[in-house]
XYZ file of C-alpha atoms in Angstrom:
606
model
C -19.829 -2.126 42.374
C -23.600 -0.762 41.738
C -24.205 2.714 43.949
C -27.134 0.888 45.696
C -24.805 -2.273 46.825
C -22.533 -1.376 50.262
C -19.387 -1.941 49.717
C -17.343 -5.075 51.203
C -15.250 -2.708 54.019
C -16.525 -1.102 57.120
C -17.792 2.252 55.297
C -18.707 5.390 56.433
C -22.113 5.774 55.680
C -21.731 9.486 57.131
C -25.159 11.237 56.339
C -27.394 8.641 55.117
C -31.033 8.831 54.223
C -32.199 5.308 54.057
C -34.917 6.840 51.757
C -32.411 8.437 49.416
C -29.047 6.458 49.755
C -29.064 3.313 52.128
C -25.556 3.618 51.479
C -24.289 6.822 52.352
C -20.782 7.731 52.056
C -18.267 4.462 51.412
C -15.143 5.392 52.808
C -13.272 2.446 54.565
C -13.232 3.907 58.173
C -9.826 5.274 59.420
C -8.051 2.677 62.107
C -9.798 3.498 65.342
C -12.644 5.390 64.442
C -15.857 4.968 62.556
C -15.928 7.768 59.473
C -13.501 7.837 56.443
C -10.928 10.392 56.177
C -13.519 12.677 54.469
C -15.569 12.995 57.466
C -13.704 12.553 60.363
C -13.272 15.109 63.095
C -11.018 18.050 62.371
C -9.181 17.107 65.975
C -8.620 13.126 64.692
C -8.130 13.935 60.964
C -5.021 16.080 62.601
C -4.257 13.414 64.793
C -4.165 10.665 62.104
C -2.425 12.660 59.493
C 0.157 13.686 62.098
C 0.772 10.214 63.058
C 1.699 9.337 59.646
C 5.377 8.743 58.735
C 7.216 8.895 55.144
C 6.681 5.349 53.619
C 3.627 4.105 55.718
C 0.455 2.024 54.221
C -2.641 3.929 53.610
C -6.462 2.597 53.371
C -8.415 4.590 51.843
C -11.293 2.836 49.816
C -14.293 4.645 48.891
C -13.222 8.056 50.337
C -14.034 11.343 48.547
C -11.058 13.521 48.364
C -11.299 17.432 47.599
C -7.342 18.134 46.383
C -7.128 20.071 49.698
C -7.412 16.967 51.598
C -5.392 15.179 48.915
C -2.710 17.468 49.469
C -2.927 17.263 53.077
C -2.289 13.184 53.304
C 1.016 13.699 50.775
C 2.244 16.188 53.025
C 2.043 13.968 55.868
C 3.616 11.376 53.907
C 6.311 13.514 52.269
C 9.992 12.676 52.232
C 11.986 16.011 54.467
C 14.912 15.225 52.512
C 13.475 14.647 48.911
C 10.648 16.661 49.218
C 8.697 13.545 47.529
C 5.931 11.797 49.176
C 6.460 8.391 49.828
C 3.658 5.553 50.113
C 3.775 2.004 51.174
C 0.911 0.228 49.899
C -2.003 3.105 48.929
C -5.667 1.338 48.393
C -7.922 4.020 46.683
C -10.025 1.602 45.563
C -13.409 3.032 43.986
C -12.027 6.398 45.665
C -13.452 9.668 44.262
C -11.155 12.746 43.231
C -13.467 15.878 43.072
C -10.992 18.090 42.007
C -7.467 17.631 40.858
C -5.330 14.935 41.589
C -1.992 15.396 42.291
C 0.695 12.647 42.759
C 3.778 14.289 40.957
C 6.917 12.729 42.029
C 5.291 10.646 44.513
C 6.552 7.155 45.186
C 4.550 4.132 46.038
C 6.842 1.714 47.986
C 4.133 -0.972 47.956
C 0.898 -1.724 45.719
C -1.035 1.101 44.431
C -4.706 -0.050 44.168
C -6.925 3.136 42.218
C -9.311 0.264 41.309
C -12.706 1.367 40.078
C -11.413 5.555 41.240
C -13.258 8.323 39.927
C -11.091 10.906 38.983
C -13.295 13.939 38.256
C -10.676 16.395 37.227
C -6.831 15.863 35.690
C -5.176 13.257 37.609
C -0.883 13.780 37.397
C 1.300 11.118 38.342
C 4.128 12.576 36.441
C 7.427 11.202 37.723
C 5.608 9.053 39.670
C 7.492 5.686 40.793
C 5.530 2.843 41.109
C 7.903 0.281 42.498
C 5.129 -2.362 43.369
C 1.750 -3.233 41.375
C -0.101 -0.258 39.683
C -3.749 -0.969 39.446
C -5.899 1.183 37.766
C -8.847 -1.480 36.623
C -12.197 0.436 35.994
C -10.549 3.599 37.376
C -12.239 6.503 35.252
C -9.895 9.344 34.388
C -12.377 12.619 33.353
C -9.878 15.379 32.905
C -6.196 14.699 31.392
C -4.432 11.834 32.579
C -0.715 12.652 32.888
C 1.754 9.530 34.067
C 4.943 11.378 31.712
C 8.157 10.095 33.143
C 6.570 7.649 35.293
C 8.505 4.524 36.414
C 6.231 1.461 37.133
C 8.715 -1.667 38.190
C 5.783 -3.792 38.870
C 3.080 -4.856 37.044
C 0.651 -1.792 35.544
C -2.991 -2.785 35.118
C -5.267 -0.057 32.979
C -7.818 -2.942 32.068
C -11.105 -1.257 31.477
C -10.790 2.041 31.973
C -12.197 5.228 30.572
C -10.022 7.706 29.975
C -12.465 10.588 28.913
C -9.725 12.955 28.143
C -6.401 12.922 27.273
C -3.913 9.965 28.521
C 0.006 11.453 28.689
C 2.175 8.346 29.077
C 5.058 9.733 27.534
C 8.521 8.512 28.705
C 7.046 6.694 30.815
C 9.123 3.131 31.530
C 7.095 -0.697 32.085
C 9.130 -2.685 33.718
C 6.553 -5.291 33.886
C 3.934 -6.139 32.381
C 1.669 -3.162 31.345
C -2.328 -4.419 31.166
C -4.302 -1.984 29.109
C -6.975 -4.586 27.750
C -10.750 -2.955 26.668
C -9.418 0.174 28.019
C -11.069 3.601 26.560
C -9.078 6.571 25.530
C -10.140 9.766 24.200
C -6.704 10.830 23.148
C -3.498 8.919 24.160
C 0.275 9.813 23.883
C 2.596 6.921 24.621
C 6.196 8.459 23.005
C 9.254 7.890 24.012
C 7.697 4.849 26.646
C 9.596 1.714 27.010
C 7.783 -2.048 27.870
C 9.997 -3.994 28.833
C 7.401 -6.589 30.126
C 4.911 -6.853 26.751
C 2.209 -4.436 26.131
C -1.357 -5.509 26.266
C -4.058 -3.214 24.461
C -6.435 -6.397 23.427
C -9.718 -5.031 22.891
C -8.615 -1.564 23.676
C -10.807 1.810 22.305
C -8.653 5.144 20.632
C -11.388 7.438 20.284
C -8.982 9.964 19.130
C -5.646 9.945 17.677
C -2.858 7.243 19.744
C 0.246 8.702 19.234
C 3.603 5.369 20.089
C 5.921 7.623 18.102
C 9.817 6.437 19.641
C 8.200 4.157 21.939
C 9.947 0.710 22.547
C 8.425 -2.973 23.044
C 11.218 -5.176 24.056
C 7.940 -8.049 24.278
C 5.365 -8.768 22.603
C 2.908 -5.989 21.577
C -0.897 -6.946 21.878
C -3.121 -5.005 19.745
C -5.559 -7.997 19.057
C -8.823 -6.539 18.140
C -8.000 -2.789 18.989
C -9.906 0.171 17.697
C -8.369 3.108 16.003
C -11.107 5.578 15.189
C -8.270 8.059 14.430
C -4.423 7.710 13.488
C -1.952 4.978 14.913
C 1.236 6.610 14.921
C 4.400 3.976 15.375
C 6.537 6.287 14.087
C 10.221 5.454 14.869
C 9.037 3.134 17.338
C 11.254 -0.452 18.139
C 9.765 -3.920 18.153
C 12.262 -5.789 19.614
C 10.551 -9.481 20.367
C 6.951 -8.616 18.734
C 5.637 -11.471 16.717
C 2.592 -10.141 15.662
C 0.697 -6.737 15.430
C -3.163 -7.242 15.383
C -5.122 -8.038 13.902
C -6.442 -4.328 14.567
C -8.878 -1.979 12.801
C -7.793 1.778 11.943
C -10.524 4.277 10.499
C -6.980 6.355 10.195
C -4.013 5.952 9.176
C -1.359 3.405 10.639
C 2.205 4.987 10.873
C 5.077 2.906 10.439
C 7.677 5.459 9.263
C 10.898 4.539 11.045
C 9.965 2.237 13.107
C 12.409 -1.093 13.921
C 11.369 -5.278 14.187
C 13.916 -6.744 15.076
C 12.401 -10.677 14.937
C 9.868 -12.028 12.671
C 6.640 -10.580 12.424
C 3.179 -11.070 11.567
C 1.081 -7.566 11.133
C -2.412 -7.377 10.114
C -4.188 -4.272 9.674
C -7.569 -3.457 8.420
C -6.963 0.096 7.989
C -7.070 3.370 5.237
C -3.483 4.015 4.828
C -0.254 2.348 5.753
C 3.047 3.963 6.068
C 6.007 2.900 6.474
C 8.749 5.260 5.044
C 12.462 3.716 6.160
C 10.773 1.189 8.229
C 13.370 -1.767 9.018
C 12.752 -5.244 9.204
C 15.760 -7.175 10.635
C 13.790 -10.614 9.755
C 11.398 -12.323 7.826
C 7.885 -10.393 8.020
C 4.360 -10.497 6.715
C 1.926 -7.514 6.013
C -1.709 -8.687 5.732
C -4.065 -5.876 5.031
C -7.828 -5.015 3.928
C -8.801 -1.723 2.525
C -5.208 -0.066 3.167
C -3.453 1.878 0.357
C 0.627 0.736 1.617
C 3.381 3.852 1.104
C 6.292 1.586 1.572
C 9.025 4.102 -0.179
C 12.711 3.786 1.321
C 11.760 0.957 3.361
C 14.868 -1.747 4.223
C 14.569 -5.107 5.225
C 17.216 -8.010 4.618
C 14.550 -10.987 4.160
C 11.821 -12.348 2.369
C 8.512 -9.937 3.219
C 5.614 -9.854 2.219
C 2.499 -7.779 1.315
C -0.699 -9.336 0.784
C -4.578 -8.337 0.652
C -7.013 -10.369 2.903
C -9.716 -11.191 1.182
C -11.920 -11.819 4.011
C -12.362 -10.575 7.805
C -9.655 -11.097 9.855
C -10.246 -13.683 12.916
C -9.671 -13.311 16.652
C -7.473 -16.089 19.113
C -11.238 -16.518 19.771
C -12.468 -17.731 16.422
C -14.534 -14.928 15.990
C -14.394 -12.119 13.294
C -13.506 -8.422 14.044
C -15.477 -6.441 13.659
C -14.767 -4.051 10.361
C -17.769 -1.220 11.502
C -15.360 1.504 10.177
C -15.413 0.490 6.852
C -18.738 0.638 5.417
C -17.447 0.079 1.406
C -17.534 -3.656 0.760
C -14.273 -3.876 -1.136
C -11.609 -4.592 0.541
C -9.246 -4.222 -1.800
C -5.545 -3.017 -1.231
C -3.271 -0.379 -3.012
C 0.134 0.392 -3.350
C 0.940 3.916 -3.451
C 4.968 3.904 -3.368
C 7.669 1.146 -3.792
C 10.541 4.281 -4.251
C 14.047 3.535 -2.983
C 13.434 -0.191 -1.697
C 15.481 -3.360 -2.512
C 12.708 -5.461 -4.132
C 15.170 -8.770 -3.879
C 13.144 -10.193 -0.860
C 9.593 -8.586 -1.725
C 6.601 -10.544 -2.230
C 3.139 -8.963 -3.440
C 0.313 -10.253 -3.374
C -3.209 -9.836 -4.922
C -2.576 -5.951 -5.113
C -3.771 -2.992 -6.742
C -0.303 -1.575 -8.561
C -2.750 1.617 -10.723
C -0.990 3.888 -8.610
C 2.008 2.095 -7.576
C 5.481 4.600 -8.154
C 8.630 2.422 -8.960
C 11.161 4.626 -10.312
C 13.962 4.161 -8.112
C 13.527 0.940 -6.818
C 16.217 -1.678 -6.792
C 16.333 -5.125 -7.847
C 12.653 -4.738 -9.725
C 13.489 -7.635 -11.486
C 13.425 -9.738 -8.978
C 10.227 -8.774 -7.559
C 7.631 -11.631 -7.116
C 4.367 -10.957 -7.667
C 1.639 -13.790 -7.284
C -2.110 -13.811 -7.336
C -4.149 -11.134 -9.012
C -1.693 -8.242 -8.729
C -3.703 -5.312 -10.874
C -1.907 -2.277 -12.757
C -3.832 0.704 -14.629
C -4.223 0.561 -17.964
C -3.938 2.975 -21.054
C -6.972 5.408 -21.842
C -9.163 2.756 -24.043
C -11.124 6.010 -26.540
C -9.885 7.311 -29.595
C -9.154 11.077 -28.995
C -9.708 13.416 -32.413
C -6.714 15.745 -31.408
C -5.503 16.532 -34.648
C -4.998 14.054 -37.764
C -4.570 11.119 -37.657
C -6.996 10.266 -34.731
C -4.451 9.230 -31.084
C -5.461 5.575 -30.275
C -3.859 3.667 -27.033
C -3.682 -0.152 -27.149
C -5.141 -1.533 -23.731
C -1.582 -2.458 -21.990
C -0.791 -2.277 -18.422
C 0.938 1.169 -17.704
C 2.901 2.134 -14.868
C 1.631 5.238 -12.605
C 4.340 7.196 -13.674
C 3.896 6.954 -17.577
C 0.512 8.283 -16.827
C 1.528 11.287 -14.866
C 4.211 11.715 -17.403
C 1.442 11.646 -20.768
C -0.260 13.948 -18.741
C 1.963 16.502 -18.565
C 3.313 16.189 -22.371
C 2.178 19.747 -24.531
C -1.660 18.732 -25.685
C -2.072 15.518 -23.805
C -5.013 14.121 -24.324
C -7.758 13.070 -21.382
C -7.932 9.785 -20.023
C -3.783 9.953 -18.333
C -3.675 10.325 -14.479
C -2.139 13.343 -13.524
C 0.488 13.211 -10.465
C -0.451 13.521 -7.158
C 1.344 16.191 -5.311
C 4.537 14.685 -3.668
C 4.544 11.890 -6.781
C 8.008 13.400 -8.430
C 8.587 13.162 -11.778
C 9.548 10.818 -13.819
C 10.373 10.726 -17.696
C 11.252 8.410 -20.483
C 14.909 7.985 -19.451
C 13.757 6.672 -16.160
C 10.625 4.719 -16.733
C 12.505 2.580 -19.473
C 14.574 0.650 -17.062
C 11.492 0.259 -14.674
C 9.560 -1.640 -17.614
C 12.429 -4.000 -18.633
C 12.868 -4.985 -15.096
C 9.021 -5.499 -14.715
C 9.324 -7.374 -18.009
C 12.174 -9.599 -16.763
C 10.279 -10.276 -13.411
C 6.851 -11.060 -15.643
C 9.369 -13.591 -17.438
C 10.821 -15.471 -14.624
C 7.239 -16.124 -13.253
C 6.516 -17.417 -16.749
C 3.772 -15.299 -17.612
C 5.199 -14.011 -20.931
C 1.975 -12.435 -22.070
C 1.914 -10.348 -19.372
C 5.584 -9.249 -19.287
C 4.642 -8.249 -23.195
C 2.947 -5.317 -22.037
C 5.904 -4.430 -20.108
C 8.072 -5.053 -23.311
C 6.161 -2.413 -24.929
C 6.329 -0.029 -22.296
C 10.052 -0.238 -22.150
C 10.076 0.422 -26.251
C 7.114 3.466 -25.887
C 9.617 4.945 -22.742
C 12.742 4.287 -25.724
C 10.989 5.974 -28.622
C 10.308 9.196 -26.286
C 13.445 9.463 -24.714
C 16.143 12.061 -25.542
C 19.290 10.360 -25.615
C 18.902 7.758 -28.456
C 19.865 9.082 -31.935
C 17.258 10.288 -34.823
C 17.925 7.211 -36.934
C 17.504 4.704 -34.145
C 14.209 6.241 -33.201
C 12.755 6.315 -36.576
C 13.521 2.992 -36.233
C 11.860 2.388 -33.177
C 8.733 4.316 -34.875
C 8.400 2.346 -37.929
C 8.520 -0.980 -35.327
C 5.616 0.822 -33.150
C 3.887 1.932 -36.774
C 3.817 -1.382 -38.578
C 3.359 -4.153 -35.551
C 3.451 -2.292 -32.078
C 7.388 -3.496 -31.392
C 5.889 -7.119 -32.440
C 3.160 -7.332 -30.597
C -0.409 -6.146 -32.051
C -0.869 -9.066 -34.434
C -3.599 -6.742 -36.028
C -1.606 -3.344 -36.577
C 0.456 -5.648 -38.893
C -2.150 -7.477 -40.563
C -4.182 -4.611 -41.218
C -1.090 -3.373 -42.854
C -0.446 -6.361 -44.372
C -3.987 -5.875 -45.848
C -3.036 -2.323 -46.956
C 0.157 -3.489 -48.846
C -1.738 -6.512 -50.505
C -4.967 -4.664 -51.584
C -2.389 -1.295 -52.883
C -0.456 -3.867 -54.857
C -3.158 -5.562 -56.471
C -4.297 -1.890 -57.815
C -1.145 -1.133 -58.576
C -0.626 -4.772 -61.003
C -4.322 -4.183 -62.137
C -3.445 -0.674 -62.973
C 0.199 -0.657 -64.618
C 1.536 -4.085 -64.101
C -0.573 -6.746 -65.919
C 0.252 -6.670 -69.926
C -2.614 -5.540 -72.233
C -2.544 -9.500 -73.653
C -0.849 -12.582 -72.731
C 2.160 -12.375 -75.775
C 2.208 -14.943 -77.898
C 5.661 -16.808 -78.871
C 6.294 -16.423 -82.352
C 9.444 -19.022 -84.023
C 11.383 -17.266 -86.932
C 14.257 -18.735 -88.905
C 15.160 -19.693 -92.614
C 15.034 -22.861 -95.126
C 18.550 -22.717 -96.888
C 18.401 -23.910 -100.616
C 19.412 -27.051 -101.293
C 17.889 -28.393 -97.992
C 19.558 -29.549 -94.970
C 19.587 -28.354 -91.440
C 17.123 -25.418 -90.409
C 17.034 -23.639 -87.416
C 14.617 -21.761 -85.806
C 14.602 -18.639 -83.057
C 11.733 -18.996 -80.546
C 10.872 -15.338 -78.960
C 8.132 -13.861 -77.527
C 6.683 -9.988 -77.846
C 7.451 -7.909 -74.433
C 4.630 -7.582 -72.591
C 2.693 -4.359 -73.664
C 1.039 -1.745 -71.089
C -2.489 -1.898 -70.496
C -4.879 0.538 -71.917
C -8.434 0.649 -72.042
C -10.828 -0.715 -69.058
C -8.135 -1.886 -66.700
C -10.385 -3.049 -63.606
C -11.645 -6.190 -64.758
C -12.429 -9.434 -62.978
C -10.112 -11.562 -65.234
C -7.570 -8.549 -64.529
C -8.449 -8.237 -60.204
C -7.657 -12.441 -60.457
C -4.437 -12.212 -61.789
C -2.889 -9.281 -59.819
C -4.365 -11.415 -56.509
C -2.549 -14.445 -57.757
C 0.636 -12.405 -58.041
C 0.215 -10.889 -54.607
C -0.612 -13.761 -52.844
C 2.293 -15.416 -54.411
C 4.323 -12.485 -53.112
C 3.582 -12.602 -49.465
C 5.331 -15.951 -49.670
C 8.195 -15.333 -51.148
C 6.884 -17.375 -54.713
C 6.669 -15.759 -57.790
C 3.571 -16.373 -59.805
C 4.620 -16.429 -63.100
C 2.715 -13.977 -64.918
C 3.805 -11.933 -67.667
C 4.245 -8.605 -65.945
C 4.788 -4.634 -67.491
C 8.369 -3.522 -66.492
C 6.730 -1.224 -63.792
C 4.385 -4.777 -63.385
C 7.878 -6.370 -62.702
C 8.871 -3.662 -59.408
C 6.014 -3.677 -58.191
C 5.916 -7.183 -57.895
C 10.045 -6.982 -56.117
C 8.490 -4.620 -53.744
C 5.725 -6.829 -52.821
C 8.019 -9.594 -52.434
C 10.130 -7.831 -50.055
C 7.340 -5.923 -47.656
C 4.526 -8.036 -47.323
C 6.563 -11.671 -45.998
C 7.862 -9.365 -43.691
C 4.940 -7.563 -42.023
C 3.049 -11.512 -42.107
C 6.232 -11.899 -39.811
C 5.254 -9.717 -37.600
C 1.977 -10.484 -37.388
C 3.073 -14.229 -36.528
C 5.443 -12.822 -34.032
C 2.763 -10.718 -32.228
C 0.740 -14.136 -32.066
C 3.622 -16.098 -30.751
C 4.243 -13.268 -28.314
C 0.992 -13.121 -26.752
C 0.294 -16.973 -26.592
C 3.821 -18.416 -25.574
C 4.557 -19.806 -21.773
């Protein structure tokens, strides 16, 4: 109602200057006079408020109330025996409170209409029982609101208001429904409350932190299109019937930790952080999200759920898209901070960013599903001069925790994450379990490439750990040396290369006879004639001397070598040392061309 239009009950209009306020004051006039209760007689005001019994209807619209005439209605109205003052139906309606308002332990037998009331300073209604409607619409609360322990059995309407300080709803029970749509609040507490009726906050405002910690929704829980310019705290809060949460914006974070859903639910949250340490989901769930980074550690549910990034503004029951003013940064992209001490059986991810994801400890990896363009960090890509031979990491993915753990190793090099504080730690003996069940889960989505880099992983975390013996992990080093565990299709070609190129010096150098021998036949003519016989032999090959490197010489020792690599022998007159050299080749190089046809077949297979 504008201050200029009179209101729609016989008012007061005590004092009026038609030049300053045509209006005047707009208190409804009190039965069988002409002023409100603000400006009535001292003799009547007595009169009236003695006339008033425990549970009678009051009319009050428009009045101004100073708390001493606040406290002088209650008293009329109080209960001898209780001490509480009781109300039948109480209209306040666009009623201003000047100073305190007190209703602590009051009960309102009928409706309670504070539409469009000004409350200037704190208004309590602490213990209050509202056992018909509670309507509050447009009321504007500019101290601290305090309803703790209230009971409303009937409906509770907050739509629209301002709460410019503090809102204290703790404990306090909804027996109906409780209407808080495009409400303001500076601050607001709601622990501990139960609605039992659903929960409307469509549209609502949390200037300041909006604390549900313990609270319990035995409905459905509206938060469609609410602001949180600070943190949403759930904490350990029970969702009995909810079917969805949000869509809702949070410039803080969105606490989960403890909290209960006990059907399925939808929850979509366009917020910095979400946690939800031993959360429980007793059904099926989804967790849509845009710029969050998800703690999920020691979080239980018993069906499928799943976490997914959405890649584009969420959408109101109206069609239109809410509003993401918060987030300035045009990425919207989500992160996984902690997957510690949950059953992964049921878990779905989707399109996430895993670079800082911590797995050690969770169960069932391998038979987490991950779909769509789920991202992990990678190994530092430079070559770091440490100390001879120069450190180079293949480009794998690389769990969070092998990062933190490089880090930490005696003269790490740069380029490995170090651990965030809280993070744990994790080493070798740990991380290689977490990398074969990645791998196995990389392999039942048949994306073998990609569960290669996991393969590795689960060898690098083998090499390093302690409790494998010194022959098994000189093993596992000459693997990593020669081929990367089968996988880098160069590292074994280039020693391939190595082995060809030193065995052709080696043949042109010692192997290769000085000349090809000649066969000479020797024998003897036996007089008289008849049969002769004749022994066929050749010279043994003689070492080279003189200018070894020749063209003529560089052809043959390649023919040899190449003859080598596949198993064939080339026929050449060879020195003895020509002849080992050649057995050696035979039995090396085949073997690293192996590998370098396994690391092909590993990286292209499906």
């Amino acid at each position: 109602m504008s201050t200029s239009e009179p209101p729609t009950w016989p008012y007061c209009a005590h004092g009026a200057d038609p030049a300053v306020d045509p209006v005047g004051c707009r208190g409804v006039h009190v039965p069988g006079h002409t002023a409100c209760l603000a400006h009535l007689a001292d003799a009547d005001r007595d009169a009236y408020l003695v006339g008033l019994t425990p549970g009678a209807s009051i009319d009050h619209r428009g009045t101004d109330f100073t708390a001493a005439l606040l406290n002088a209605l209650l008293n009329a109205l109080r209960d001898p025996t209780t001490g509480r003052a009781r109300l039948g139906d109480a209209v306040f309606e666009s009623a201003t409170f000047e100073d305190d308002a007190v209703f602590t332990r009051a009960t309102f037998e009928g409706d309670a209409v504070f539409e469009s009331a000004t409350f200037e300073d704190d208004a309590v209604f602490a213990r209050a029982t509202f056992e018909g409607a509670a309507v509050f619409e447009l009321a504007i609360f500019e101290g601290d609101t305090v309803f703790e322990l209230a009971t409303f059995e009937g409906g509770a309407g907050f739509g629209s208001a301002t709460f410019k300080n503090h809102a204290w709803f703790g404990s306090a029970a909804f027996k109906s429904y409780a209407g808080f749509e495009s409400a303001t609040f500076k601050g607001a507490w709601f622990g501990s409350a139960t609605f039992e009726g659903g929960a409307g906050f469509e549209s609502a405002t949390f200037e300041g932190g909006a604390g549900f910690g313990s609270a319990t929704f035995k409905k459905r829980a509206k938060f469609e299109s609410a602001t949180f310019k600070d943190d949403a705290v759930f904490a350990s809060a029970t969702f009995v019937e909810a079917d969805q949460l949000g869509p809702l914006v949070c410039a803080g974070r969105v606490v989960l930790s403890g909290a209960v859903f006990g059907g399925p639910v939808t929850l979509s949250f366009a917020a910095r952080r979400l946690e939800c340490h031993r959360t429980r989901w007793s059904s099926t769930a989804e967790i849509r999200l845009r710029y969050a980074t998800v703690d999920f550690a020691h979080a239980v549910f018993e069906y499928p759920l799943t976490i997914a990034a959405e890649p584009d503004p969420f959408l109101r029951t109206d069609g239109r898209q809410l509003a993401e003013d918060l987030f300035p940064m045009p990425d919207p992209e989500v992160r996984v901070a902690s997957l510690r001490g949950v059953d992964a059986a049921h878990l779905v991810l989707a399109d996430l960013d895993l670079a800082g994801c911590l797995f050690a400890g969770t169960v069932h990896l391998d038979q987490l599903r991950l779909e769509g363009a789920c991202t992990f960090d990678t190994a530092p890509p430079a070559v770091y001069w440490r100390r001879w031979p120069p450190m180079r990491f293949t480009q794998r993915r690389v769990l969070a925790e092998e990062h933190h753990w490089r880090a930490n190793r005696p003269q790490a090099v740069r380029g490995w994450n170090v651990a965030v504080l809280g993070a744990g730690r994790a080493g070798p003996l740990q991380l290689a379990p977490v990398y074969r069940a990645l791998r196995k889960a990389f392999e039942d989505g048949k994306h073998e490439p990609g569960a290669a880099d996991f393969y590795y992983g689960e060898m690098e975390m083998r090499r390093h750990a302690d409790d494998i013996p010194r022959g098994e992990r000189g093993l596992l080093t000459a693997y990593w040396a020669l081929s990367g565990y089968g996988l880098r299709a160069s590292r074994a070609m280039a020693w391939l290369g190595t082995a060809m190129l030193l065995t052709i010096v080696l043949l042109m150098a010692f192997g290769l006879a000085q000349d090809t021998p000649q066969q000479t036949a020797t024998g003897s003519v036996p007089a008289g004639g008849g049969k002769v016989t004749f022994e066929i032999d050749k010279d043994d090959p003689q070492n080279p001397t003189g200018d070894r490197f020749t063209g003529e010489r560089f052809e043959k020792a390649l023919n040899v070598t190449l003859n080598s690599v596949v198993f064939r022998s080339s026929g050449q007159d060879l020195t003895t040392a020509g002849t080992y050299i050649e057995m050696t080749s035979r039995l090396t190089e085949p073997v690293l061309l192996g590998l370098a046809v396994l690391a092909v077949r590993n990286r292209v297979k499906r």
